[in-house]
Tab-separated table of C-alpha atoms in Angstrom:
chain	number	residue	atom	x	y	z
A	280	MET	CA	76.277	-60.238	126.885
A	281	SER	CA	72.487	-61.229	127.034
A	282	ARG	CA	71.427	-57.692	126.241
A	283	THR	CA	73.613	-58.038	122.923
A	284	HIS	CA	72.006	-61.004	121.834
A	285	SER	CA	68.488	-59.970	122.726
A	286	ARG	CA	68.615	-57.103	120.417
A	287	TYR	CA	70.590	-58.831	117.284
A	288	HIS	CA	70.817	-62.123	115.667
A	289	HIS	CA	74.442	-62.738	114.764
A	290	GLY	CA	74.392	-61.512	111.113
A	291	ASP	CA	72.063	-58.523	112.178
A	292	LEU	CA	74.823	-57.235	114.461
A	293	ALA	CA	77.525	-57.664	112.052
A	294	ARG	CA	75.387	-55.652	109.233
A	295	ALA	CA	74.243	-52.963	112.054
A	296	LEU	CA	77.982	-52.158	112.990
A	297	VAL	CA	79.151	-51.684	109.287
A	298	ASP	CA	75.895	-49.379	108.601
A	299	THR	CA	76.409	-47.245	111.826
A	300	GLY	CA	80.132	-46.938	111.067
A	301	GLU	CA	79.327	-45.883	107.634
A	302	ARG	CA	76.776	-43.290	108.694
A	303	ILE	CA	78.962	-41.928	111.594
A	304	ALA	CA	81.972	-41.532	109.354
A	305	VAL	CA	79.776	-39.879	106.242
A	306	GLU	CA	78.100	-37.354	108.535
A	307	GLU	CA	81.017	-36.616	111.177
A	308	GLY	CA	84.002	-37.631	109.446
A	309	VAL	CA	86.447	-40.516	109.720
A	310	THR	CA	88.307	-38.943	112.749
A	311	GLY	CA	85.371	-39.803	114.865
A	312	LEU	CA	85.129	-43.359	113.728
A	313	SER	CA	86.252	-46.004	116.409
A	314	VAL	CA	84.939	-49.281	117.592
A	315	ARG	CA	83.896	-47.753	121.088
A	316	ARG	CA	81.887	-45.114	119.277
A	317	ILE	CA	80.077	-47.604	116.960
A	318	ALA	CA	79.411	-49.945	119.987
A	319	LYS	CA	77.961	-46.997	121.962
A	320	GLU	CA	75.779	-46.053	118.915
A	321	LEU	CA	74.525	-49.476	119.058
A	322	GLY	CA	74.118	-50.154	122.964
A	323	VAL	CA	76.539	-53.024	122.836
A	324	THR	CA	79.829	-53.482	124.462
A	325	PRO	CA	83.025	-53.255	122.564
A	326	MET	CA	83.615	-57.069	123.102
A	327	ALA	CA	80.479	-57.663	121.210
A	328	VAL	CA	82.185	-55.934	118.032
A	329	TYR	CA	85.148	-58.396	118.462
A	330	ARG	CA	83.058	-61.110	118.043
A	331	HIS	CA	82.239	-60.134	114.553
A	332	TYR	CA	85.603	-58.431	113.633
A	333	PRO	CA	88.853	-59.562	115.072
A	334	SER	CA	90.341	-55.983	114.773
A	335	ALA	CA	89.272	-52.581	114.513
A	336	ASP	CA	90.895	-52.351	111.354
A	337	ALA	CA	88.985	-55.356	110.172
A	338	LEU	CA	85.827	-53.552	110.703
A	339	LEU	CA	87.082	-50.084	109.357
A	340	THR	CA	88.027	-51.764	106.088
A	341	VAL	CA	84.450	-53.236	105.678
A	342	VAL	CA	83.007	-49.731	106.564
A	343	ALA	CA	85.417	-48.227	103.739
A	344	GLN	CA	84.397	-51.008	101.273
A	345	ARG	CA	80.734	-50.259	101.811
A	346	ALA	CA	81.427	-46.674	100.869
A	347	ARG	CA	83.499	-47.568	97.766
A	348	GLU	CA	80.593	-49.716	96.553
A	349	ARG	CA	78.064	-46.942	97.369
A	350	PHE	CA	80.312	-44.478	95.478
A	351	ALA	CA	80.767	-46.825	92.418
A	352	ARG	CA	76.800	-47.142	92.268
A	353	THR	CA	76.595	-43.364	92.337
A	354	LEU	CA	78.896	-43.305	89.545
A	355	ALA	CA	77.481	-45.756	87.408
A	356	ALA	CA	73.919	-43.982	87.783
A	357	ARG	CA	75.230	-40.858	86.360
A	358	PRO	CA	74.221	-39.651	82.661
A	359	GLY	CA	76.631	-41.121	79.912
A	360	VAL	CA	78.410	-43.831	81.921
A	361	GLY	CA	76.483	-46.896	81.173
A	362	ALA	CA	75.803	-46.523	77.525
A	363	GLY	CA	77.335	-44.927	74.491
A	364	GLU	CA	80.672	-44.938	72.413
A	365	PRO	CA	83.350	-46.300	74.850
A	366	LEU	CA	85.648	-43.330	75.007
A	367	ALA	CA	82.545	-41.108	75.405
A	368	ARG	CA	81.636	-43.445	78.435
A	369	LEU	CA	85.174	-43.194	79.743
A	370	ARG	CA	84.996	-39.240	79.525
A	371	ALA	CA	81.442	-39.288	81.529
A	372	LEU	CA	82.871	-41.685	83.954
A	373	GLY	CA	85.876	-39.395	84.895
A	374	ALA	CA	83.705	-36.471	84.989
A	375	ALA	CA	81.413	-38.276	87.096
A	376	TYR	CA	84.157	-39.418	89.330
A	377	VAL	CA	85.322	-35.818	89.980
A	378	GLU	CA	81.631	-34.540	90.526
A	379	VAL	CA	80.616	-37.259	93.069
A	380	ALA	CA	83.817	-36.694	95.162
A	381	LEU	CA	83.205	-32.818	95.213
A	382	GLU	CA	79.480	-33.234	95.963
A	383	GLU	CA	80.053	-35.978	98.743
A	384	PRO	CA	83.203	-35.166	100.159
A	385	GLU	CA	82.498	-37.143	103.402
A	386	LEU	CA	81.517	-40.267	101.384
A	387	PHE	CA	84.996	-40.002	99.416
A	388	SER	CA	87.133	-39.762	102.239
A	389	VAL	CA	85.467	-42.781	104.078
A	390	ALA	CA	85.556	-44.795	100.798
A	391	PHE	CA	89.229	-44.232	100.563
A	392	MET	CA	90.602	-44.016	104.142
A	393	PRO	CA	93.622	-45.490	104.944
A	394	VAL	CA	93.348	-49.278	106.222
A	395	SER	CA	95.762	-51.721	107.155
A	396	VAL	CA	93.914	-55.121	105.803
A	397	GLY	CA	92.445	-55.775	102.768
A	398	PRO	CA	88.304	-56.613	102.550
A	399	PRO	CA	87.332	-60.254	102.843
A	400	GLU	CA	86.179	-60.290	99.170
A	401	PRO	CA	86.179	-57.772	96.167
A	402	ASP	CA	84.185	-54.761	95.962
A	403	SER	CA	80.626	-55.268	94.530
A	404	PRO	CA	80.297	-53.240	92.383
A	405	SER	CA	83.701	-51.448	91.983
A	406	GLY	CA	85.292	-48.709	90.265
A	407	TRP	CA	87.369	-51.404	88.402
A	408	ASP	CA	84.157	-52.762	86.882
A	409	LEU	CA	83.222	-49.779	85.758
A	410	TYR	CA	86.589	-48.836	83.919
A	411	ARG	CA	86.951	-52.190	82.650
A	412	GLU	CA	83.656	-51.794	80.438
A	413	VAL	CA	84.962	-48.390	78.918
A	414	LEU	CA	88.788	-49.117	78.508
A	415	PRO	CA	89.725	-50.282	74.869
A	416	ALA	CA	92.070	-52.756	76.047
A	417	SER	CA	91.393	-56.405	76.372
A	418	ASP	CA	92.161	-58.281	80.029
A	419	GLY	CA	95.694	-58.237	80.681
A	420	GLU	CA	98.622	-55.832	81.511
A	421	GLU	CA	97.251	-53.257	79.020
A	422	LEU	CA	94.246	-53.107	80.619
A	423	GLN	CA	95.415	-52.716	84.039
A	424	ALA	CA	97.905	-49.880	82.718
A	425	GLN	CA	94.945	-47.918	81.220
A	426	PHE	CA	92.904	-48.453	84.302
A	427	THR	CA	95.742	-47.117	86.634
A	428	PHE	CA	96.422	-44.019	84.369
A	429	ALA	CA	92.770	-43.013	83.961
A	430	TRP	CA	91.744	-43.682	87.534
A	431	SER	CA	94.972	-42.010	89.004
A	432	ALA	CA	94.423	-38.988	86.846
A	433	VAL	CA	90.651	-38.250	88.028
A	434	HIS	CA	91.319	-39.464	91.520
A	435	GLY	CA	94.233	-37.099	91.934
A	436	LEU	CA	92.398	-34.245	90.424
A	437	ALA	CA	89.494	-34.898	92.756
A	438	VAL	CA	91.716	-34.729	95.822
A	439	LEU	CA	93.433	-31.552	94.598
A	440	LEU	CA	90.043	-29.711	94.146
A	441	GLY	CA	88.615	-30.883	97.202
A	442	ALA	CA	91.482	-29.522	99.133
A	443	GLY	CA	90.833	-26.138	97.461
A	444	ARG	CA	93.851	-26.012	95.205
A	445	TRP	CA	92.155	-24.180	92.322
A	446	THR	CA	89.163	-21.412	92.544
A	447	ALA	CA	85.709	-22.407	91.833
A	448	GLU	CA	86.012	-20.657	88.770
A	449	GLY	CA	88.831	-22.576	87.334
A	450	ARG	CA	87.420	-26.017	88.279
A	451	ALA	CA	85.750	-26.612	85.055
A	452	ALA	CA	88.622	-25.852	83.005
A	453	ARG	CA	90.868	-28.042	84.933
A	454	ILE	CA	88.382	-30.885	84.790
A	455	ALA	CA	87.890	-30.802	81.108
A	456	SER	CA	91.804	-30.612	80.167
A	457	THR	CA	92.403	-33.525	82.270
A	458	LEU	CA	89.436	-35.645	80.701
A	459	ASP	CA	90.939	-34.370	77.238
A	460	LEU	CA	94.536	-35.620	78.071
A	461	ILE	CA	93.160	-38.749	79.640
A	462	GLU	CA	90.815	-39.519	76.450
A	463	THR	CA	93.567	-38.390	74.085
A	464	ALA	CA	96.126	-40.730	75.830
A	465	ILE	CA	94.088	-43.804	75.695
A	466	ALA	CA	92.715	-43.538	72.309
A	467	HIS	CA	96.409	-42.783	71.118
A	468	ARG	CA	97.612	-45.897	72.936
A	469	ALA	CA	94.971	-48.173	71.810
A	470	GLY	CA	95.125	-46.808	67.959
A	471	ILE	CA	91.808	-45.347	68.321
A	472	ALA	CA	90.806	-42.040	66.408
A	473	PRO	CA	88.750	-39.577	68.349
A	474	GLY	CA	85.629	-40.644	66.500
A	475	GLY	CA	86.167	-44.262	67.681
A	476	ALA	CA	87.801	-46.061	64.677
A	477	ALA	CA	90.904	-47.845	64.821
A	478	ASP	CA	93.476	-45.702	63.221
A	479	ALA	CA	96.047	-46.941	60.456
A	480	ALA	CA	98.892	-46.589	62.541
A	481	GLY	CA	97.315	-48.329	65.685
A	482	ALA	CA	95.126	-50.940	63.787
A	483	ASP	CA	97.730	-53.714	64.355
A	484	ARG	CA	98.769	-52.688	67.675
A	485	THR	CA	98.636	-55.504	70.285
A	486	LEU	CA	97.145	-54.584	73.565
């Protein structure tokens, strides 16, 4: 116990546990992640871990959250995501989502690994934050519906491509056609023409 307290202040160990857990998971995969492994890496006892996190799942939940926030920051920095016409940004965000998932598969796997408890506070930033800025709906059920559709489509595509469901040669076409469908469906539902203006049929639609 004295060894643990001599090396870390209370908050320092809590942060170090998450930092180390994320590093192990990203470098070696989520199967190698455990409280015992993280504790050993830091030179502390498993009991020291449980002074900060009530269960293994509580710690892994925060590790996953850290990875999701890192994933979201990476998306936000990609070209076309942060500025421009909303539907163009929506397309850029979808493309970035798939690209980053394929470029950093370990990070993607950690970010969305299954956990049984929710994080103590919302992700910051989050994928929801990014999509909320580019989707045409106002707050409410319609915004949630558009977000669920757009996110599910690109996330599912990223998982399928990452699993090798299609050849590398066919990836670009799959990604483009999926982004076309997302953009067309969202624009139609919101009554927005491809150029960004509201069409006559959808101009009075309540979102």
